XYZ file of N, CA and C in Angstrom:
462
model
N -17.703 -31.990 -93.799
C -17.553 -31.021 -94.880
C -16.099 -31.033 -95.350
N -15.763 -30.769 -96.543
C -14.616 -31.050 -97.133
C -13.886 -29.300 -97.233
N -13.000 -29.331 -96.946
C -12.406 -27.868 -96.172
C -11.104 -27.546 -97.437
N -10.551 -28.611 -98.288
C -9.600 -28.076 -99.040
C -10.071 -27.547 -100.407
N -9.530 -26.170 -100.293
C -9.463 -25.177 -101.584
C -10.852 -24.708 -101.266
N -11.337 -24.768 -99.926
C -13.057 -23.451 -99.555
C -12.024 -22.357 -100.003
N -12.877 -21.083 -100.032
C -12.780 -19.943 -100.000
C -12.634 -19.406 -98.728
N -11.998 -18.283 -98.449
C -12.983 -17.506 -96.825
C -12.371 -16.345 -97.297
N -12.841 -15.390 -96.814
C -12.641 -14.205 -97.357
C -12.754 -13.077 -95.639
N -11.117 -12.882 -95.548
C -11.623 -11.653 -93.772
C -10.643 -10.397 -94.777
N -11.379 -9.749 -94.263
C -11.276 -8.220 -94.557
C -10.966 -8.460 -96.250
N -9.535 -7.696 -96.696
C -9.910 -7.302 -97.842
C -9.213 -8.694 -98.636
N -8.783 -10.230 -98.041
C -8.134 -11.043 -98.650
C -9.080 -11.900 -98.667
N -9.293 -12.606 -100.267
C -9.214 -14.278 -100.090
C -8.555 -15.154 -100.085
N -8.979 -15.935 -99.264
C -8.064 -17.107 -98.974
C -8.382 -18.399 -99.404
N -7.552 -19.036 -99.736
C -7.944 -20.417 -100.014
C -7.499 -21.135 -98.750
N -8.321 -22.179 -98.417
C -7.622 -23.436 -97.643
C -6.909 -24.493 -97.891
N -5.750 -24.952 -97.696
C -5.241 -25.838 -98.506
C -5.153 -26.610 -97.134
N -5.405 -28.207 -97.461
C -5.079 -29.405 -97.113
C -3.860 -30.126 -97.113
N -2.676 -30.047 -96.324
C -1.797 -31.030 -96.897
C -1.308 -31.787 -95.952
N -0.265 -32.633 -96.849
C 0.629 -33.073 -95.962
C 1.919 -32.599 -95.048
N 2.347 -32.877 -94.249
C 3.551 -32.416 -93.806
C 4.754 -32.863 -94.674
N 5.772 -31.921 -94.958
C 7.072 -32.292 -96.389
C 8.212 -31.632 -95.389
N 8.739 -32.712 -95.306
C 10.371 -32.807 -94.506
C 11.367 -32.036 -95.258
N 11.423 -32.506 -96.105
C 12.192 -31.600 -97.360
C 11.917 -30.458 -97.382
N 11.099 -29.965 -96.996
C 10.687 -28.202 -97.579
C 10.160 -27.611 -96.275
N 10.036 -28.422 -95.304
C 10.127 -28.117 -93.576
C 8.852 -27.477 -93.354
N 7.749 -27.953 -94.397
C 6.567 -26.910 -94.419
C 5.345 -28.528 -92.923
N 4.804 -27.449 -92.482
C 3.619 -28.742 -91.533
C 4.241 -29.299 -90.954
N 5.822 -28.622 -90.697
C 6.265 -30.310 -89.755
C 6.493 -30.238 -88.340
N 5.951 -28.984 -88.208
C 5.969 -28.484 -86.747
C 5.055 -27.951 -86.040
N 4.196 -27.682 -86.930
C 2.620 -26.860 -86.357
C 1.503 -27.911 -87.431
N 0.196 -27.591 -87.140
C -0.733 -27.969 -87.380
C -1.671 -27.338 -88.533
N -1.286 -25.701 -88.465
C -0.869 -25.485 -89.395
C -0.508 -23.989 -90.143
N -0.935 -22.916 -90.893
C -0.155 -21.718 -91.242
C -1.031 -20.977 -91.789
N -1.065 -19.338 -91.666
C -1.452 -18.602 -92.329
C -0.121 -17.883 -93.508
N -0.465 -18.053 -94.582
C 0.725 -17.231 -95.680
C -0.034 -16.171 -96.295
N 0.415 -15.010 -95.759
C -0.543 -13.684 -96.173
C -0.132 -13.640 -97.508
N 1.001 -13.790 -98.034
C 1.820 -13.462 -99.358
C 1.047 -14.571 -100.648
N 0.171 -15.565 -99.342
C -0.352 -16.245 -100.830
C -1.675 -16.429 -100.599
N -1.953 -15.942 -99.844
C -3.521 -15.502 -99.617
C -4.218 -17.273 -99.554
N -3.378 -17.376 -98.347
C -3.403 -19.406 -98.325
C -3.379 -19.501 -96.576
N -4.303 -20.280 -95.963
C -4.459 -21.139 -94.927
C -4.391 -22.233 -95.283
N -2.621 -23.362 -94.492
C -2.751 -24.587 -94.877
C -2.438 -25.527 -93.545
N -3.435 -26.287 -93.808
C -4.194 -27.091 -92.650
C -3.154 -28.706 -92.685
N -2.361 -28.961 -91.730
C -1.893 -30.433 -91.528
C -2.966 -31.444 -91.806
N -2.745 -32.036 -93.151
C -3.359 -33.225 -93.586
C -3.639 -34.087 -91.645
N -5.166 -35.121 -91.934
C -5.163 -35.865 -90.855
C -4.998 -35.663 -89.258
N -5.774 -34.266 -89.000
C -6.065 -33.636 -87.704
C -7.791 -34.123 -87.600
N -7.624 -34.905 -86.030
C -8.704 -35.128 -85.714
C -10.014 -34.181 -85.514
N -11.031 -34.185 -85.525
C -12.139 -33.097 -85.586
C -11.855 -31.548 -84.721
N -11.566 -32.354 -83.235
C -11.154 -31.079 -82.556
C -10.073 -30.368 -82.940
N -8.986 -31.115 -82.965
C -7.157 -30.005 -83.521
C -7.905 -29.626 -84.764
N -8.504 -30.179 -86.077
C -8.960 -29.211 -87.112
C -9.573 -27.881 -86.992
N -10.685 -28.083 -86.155
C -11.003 -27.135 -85.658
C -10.468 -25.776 -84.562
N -10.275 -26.138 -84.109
C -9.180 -25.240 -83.497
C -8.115 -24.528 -84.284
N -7.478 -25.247 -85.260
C -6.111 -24.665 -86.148
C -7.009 -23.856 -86.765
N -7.854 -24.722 -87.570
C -8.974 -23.215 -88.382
C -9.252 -21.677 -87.924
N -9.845 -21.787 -86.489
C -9.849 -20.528 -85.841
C -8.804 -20.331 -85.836
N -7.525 -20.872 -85.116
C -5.928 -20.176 -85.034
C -5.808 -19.447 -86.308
N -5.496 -20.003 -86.908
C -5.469 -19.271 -88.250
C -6.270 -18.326 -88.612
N -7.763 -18.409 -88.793
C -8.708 -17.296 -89.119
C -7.812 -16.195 -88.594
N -7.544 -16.342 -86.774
C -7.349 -15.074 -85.989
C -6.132 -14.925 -86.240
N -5.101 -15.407 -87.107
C -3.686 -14.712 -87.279
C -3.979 -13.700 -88.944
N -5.291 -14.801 -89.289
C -5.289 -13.634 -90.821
C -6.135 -12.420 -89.989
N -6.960 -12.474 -89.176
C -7.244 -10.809 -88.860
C -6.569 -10.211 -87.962
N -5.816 -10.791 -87.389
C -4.903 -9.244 -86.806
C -3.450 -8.765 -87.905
N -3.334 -9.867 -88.924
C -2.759 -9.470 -90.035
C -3.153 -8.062 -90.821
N -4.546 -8.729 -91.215
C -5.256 -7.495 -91.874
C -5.649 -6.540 -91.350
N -5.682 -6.372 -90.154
C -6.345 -5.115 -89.226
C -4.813 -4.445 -88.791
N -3.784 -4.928 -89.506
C -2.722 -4.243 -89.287
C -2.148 -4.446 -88.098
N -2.666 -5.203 -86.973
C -2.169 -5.129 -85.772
C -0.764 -5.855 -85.704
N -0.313 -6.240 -87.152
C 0.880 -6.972 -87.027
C 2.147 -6.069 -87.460
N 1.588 -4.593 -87.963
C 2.622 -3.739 -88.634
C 3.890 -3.609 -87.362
N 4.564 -2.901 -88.140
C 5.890 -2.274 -87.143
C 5.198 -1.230 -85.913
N 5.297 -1.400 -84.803
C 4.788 -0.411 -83.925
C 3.531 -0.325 -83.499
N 3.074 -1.627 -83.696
C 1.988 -1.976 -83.312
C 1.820 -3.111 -82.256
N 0.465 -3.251 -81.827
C 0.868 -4.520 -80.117
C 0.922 -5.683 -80.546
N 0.965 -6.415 -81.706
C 1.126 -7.704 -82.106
C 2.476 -7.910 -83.389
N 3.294 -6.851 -82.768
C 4.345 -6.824 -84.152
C 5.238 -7.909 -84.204
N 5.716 -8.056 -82.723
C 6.564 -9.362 -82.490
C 5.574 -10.597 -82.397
N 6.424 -11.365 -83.550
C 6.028 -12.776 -83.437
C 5.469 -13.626 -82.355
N 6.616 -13.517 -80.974
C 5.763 -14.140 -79.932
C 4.912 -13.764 -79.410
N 4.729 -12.509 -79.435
C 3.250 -12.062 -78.799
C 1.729 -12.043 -79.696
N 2.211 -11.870 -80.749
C 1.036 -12.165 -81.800
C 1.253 -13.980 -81.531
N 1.570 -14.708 -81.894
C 1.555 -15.867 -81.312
C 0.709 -15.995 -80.141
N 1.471 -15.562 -78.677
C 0.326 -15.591 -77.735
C -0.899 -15.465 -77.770
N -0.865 -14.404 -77.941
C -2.647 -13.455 -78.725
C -3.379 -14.505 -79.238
N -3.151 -15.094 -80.259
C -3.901 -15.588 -81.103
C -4.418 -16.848 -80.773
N -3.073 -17.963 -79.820
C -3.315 -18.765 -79.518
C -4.651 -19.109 -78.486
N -4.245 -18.244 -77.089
C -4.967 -18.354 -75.974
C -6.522 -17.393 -77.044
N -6.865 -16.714 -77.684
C -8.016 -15.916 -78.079
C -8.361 -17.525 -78.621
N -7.866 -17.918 -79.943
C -8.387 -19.373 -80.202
C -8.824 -20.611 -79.433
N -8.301 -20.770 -78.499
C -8.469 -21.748 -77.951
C -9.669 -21.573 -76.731
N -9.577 -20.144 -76.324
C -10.972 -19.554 -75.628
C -12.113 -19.983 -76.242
N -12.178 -19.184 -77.537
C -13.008 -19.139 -78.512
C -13.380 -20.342 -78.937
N -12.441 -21.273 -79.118
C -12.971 -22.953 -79.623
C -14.071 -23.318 -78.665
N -13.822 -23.050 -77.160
C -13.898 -23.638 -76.001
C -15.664 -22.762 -75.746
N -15.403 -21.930 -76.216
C -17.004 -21.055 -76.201
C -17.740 -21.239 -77.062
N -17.869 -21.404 -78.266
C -18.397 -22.357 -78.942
C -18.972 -23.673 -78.867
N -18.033 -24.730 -78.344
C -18.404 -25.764 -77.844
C -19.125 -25.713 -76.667
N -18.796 -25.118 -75.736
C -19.296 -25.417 -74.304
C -20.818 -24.853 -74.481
N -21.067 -23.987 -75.476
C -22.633 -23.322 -75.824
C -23.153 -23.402 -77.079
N -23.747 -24.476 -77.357
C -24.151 -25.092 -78.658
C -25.335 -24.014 -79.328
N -26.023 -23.235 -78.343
C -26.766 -22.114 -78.900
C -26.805 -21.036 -79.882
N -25.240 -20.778 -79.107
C -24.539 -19.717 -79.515
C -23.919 -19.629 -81.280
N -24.317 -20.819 -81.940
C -23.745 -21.152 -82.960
C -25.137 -20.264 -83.676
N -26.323 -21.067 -83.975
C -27.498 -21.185 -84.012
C -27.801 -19.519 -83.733
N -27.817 -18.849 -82.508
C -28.064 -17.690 -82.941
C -27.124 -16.627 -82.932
N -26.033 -16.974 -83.739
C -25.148 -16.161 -84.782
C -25.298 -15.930 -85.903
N -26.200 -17.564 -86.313
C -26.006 -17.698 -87.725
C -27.736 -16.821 -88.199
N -28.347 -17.033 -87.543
C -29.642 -16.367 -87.408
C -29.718 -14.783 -87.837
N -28.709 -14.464 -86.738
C -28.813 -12.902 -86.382
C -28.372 -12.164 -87.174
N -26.757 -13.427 -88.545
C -26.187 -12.626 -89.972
C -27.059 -12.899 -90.807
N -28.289 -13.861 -90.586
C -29.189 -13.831 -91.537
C -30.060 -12.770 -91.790
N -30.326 -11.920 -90.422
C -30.704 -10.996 -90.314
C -30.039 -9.438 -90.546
N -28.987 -9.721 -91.438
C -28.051 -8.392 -91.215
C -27.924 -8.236 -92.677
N -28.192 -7.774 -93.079
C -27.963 -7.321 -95.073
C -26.871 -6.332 -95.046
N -26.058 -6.431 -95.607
C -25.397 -5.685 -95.979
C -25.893 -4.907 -97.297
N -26.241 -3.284 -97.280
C -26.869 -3.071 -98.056
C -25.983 -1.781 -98.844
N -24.869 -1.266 -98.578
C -23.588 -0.820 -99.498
C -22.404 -0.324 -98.650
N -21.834 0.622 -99.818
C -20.622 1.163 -99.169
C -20.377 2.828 -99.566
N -19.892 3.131 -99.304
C -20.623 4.554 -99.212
C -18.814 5.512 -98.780
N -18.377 6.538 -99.739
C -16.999 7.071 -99.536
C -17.587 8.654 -99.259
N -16.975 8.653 -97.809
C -17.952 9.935 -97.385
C -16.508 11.154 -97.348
N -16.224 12.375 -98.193
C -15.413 13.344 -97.632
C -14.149 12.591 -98.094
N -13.991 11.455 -98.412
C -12.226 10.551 -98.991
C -11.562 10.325 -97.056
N -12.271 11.328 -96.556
C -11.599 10.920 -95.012
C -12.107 9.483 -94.499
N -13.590 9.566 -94.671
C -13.620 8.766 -93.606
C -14.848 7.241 -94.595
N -14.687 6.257 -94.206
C -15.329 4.877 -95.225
C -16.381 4.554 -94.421
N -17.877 4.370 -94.624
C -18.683 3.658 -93.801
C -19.283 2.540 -94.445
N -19.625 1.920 -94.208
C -20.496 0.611 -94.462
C -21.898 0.459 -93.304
N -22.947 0.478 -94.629
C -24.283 0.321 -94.072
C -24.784 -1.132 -93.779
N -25.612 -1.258 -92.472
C -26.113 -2.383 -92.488
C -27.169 -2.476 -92.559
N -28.220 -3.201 -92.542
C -30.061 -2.884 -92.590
C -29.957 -4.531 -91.724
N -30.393 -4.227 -89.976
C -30.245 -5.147 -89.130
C -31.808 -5.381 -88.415
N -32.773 -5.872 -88.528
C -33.776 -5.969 -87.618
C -34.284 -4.738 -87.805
N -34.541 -4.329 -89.171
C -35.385 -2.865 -89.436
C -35.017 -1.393 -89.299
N -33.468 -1.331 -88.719
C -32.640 -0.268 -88.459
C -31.753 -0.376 -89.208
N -31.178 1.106 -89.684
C -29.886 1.272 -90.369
C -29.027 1.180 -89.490
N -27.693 0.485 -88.958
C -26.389 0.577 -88.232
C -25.422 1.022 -89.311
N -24.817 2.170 -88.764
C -23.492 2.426 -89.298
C -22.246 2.227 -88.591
N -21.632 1.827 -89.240
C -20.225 1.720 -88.623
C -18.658 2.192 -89.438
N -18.734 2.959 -88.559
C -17.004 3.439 -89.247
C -16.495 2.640 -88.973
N -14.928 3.026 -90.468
C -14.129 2.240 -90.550
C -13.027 3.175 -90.613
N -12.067 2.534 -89.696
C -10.923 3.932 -89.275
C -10.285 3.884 -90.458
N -9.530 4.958 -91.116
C -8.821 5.062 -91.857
C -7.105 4.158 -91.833
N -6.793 4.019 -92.637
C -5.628 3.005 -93.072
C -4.738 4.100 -92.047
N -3.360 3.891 -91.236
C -2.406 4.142 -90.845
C -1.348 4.358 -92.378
N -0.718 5.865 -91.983
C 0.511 5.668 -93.545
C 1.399 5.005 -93.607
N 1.414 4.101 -94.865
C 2.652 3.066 -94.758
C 2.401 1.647 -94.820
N 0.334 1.653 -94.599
C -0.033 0.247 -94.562
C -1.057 0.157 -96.072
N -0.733 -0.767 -96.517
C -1.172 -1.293 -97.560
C -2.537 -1.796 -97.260
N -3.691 -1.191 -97.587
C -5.600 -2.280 -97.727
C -5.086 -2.478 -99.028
């Protein structure tokens, strides 16, 4: 599957994927594999990573854009410093690659089970509090959504 300029969309950003090369001059890819840029709503992937490192950077990345967006990267929060959001993300990715692969099932009935999950609206209850309905296997699930912290931008 051809991965440059997909879409993906976690929480309230889309993202594009960009494909490139590594550029000496502009010091971009020449050290990692590859980057999340929240400011440009861009995941860019080191041109010429074999199946597995592609894969893997993909998740790395996915999981640096959601603890981005879930705020866990603000000031005063447990992933604020770089190296530890680093840590985080790395060892969670590389788990996660590794669980995936090692259980070929597990793909198969994920994809099943969102087939089974409609998202059926959104719903502003009181301005306090946001829910989102699901219609899952014949039941309504609700799930709150905590309110924004002051100072953080959705």
């Amino acid at each position: 599957m051809e991965l440059n300029n997909k879409k993906l969309r976690v929480g309230f950003q889309d993202l594009t994927i960009k494909i490139e090369s590594p550029d000496f001059k502009k010091d971009n890819l020449t050290d990692c594999y590859g980057q999340y840029l929240q400011r440009e709503n861009a995941i860019q992937i080191n041109a010429g990573l074999e199946d597995h490192d592609l894969l893997n950077t993909i998740i790395h990345e996915i999981f640096h854009a959601c603890v981005y967006v879930s705020g866990l990267t603000q000031k005063e929060n447990p992933l604020a410093d770089d190296d530890k959001e680093e840590t985080v993300v790395n060892n969670l990715s590389n788990i996660y690659h590794t669980v995936l692969r090692d259980n070929p099932w597990l793909l198969t009935f994920m994809k099943e089970a969102l087939n089974k999950t409609q998202k059926i609206g959104r719903t502003d209850i009181n301005n306090d509090q946001v829910f989102i309905k699901f219609k899952c296997l014949e039941k309504v699930i609700i799930v709150p959504k905590e309110k924004p912290k002051p100072g953080i931008n959705l």
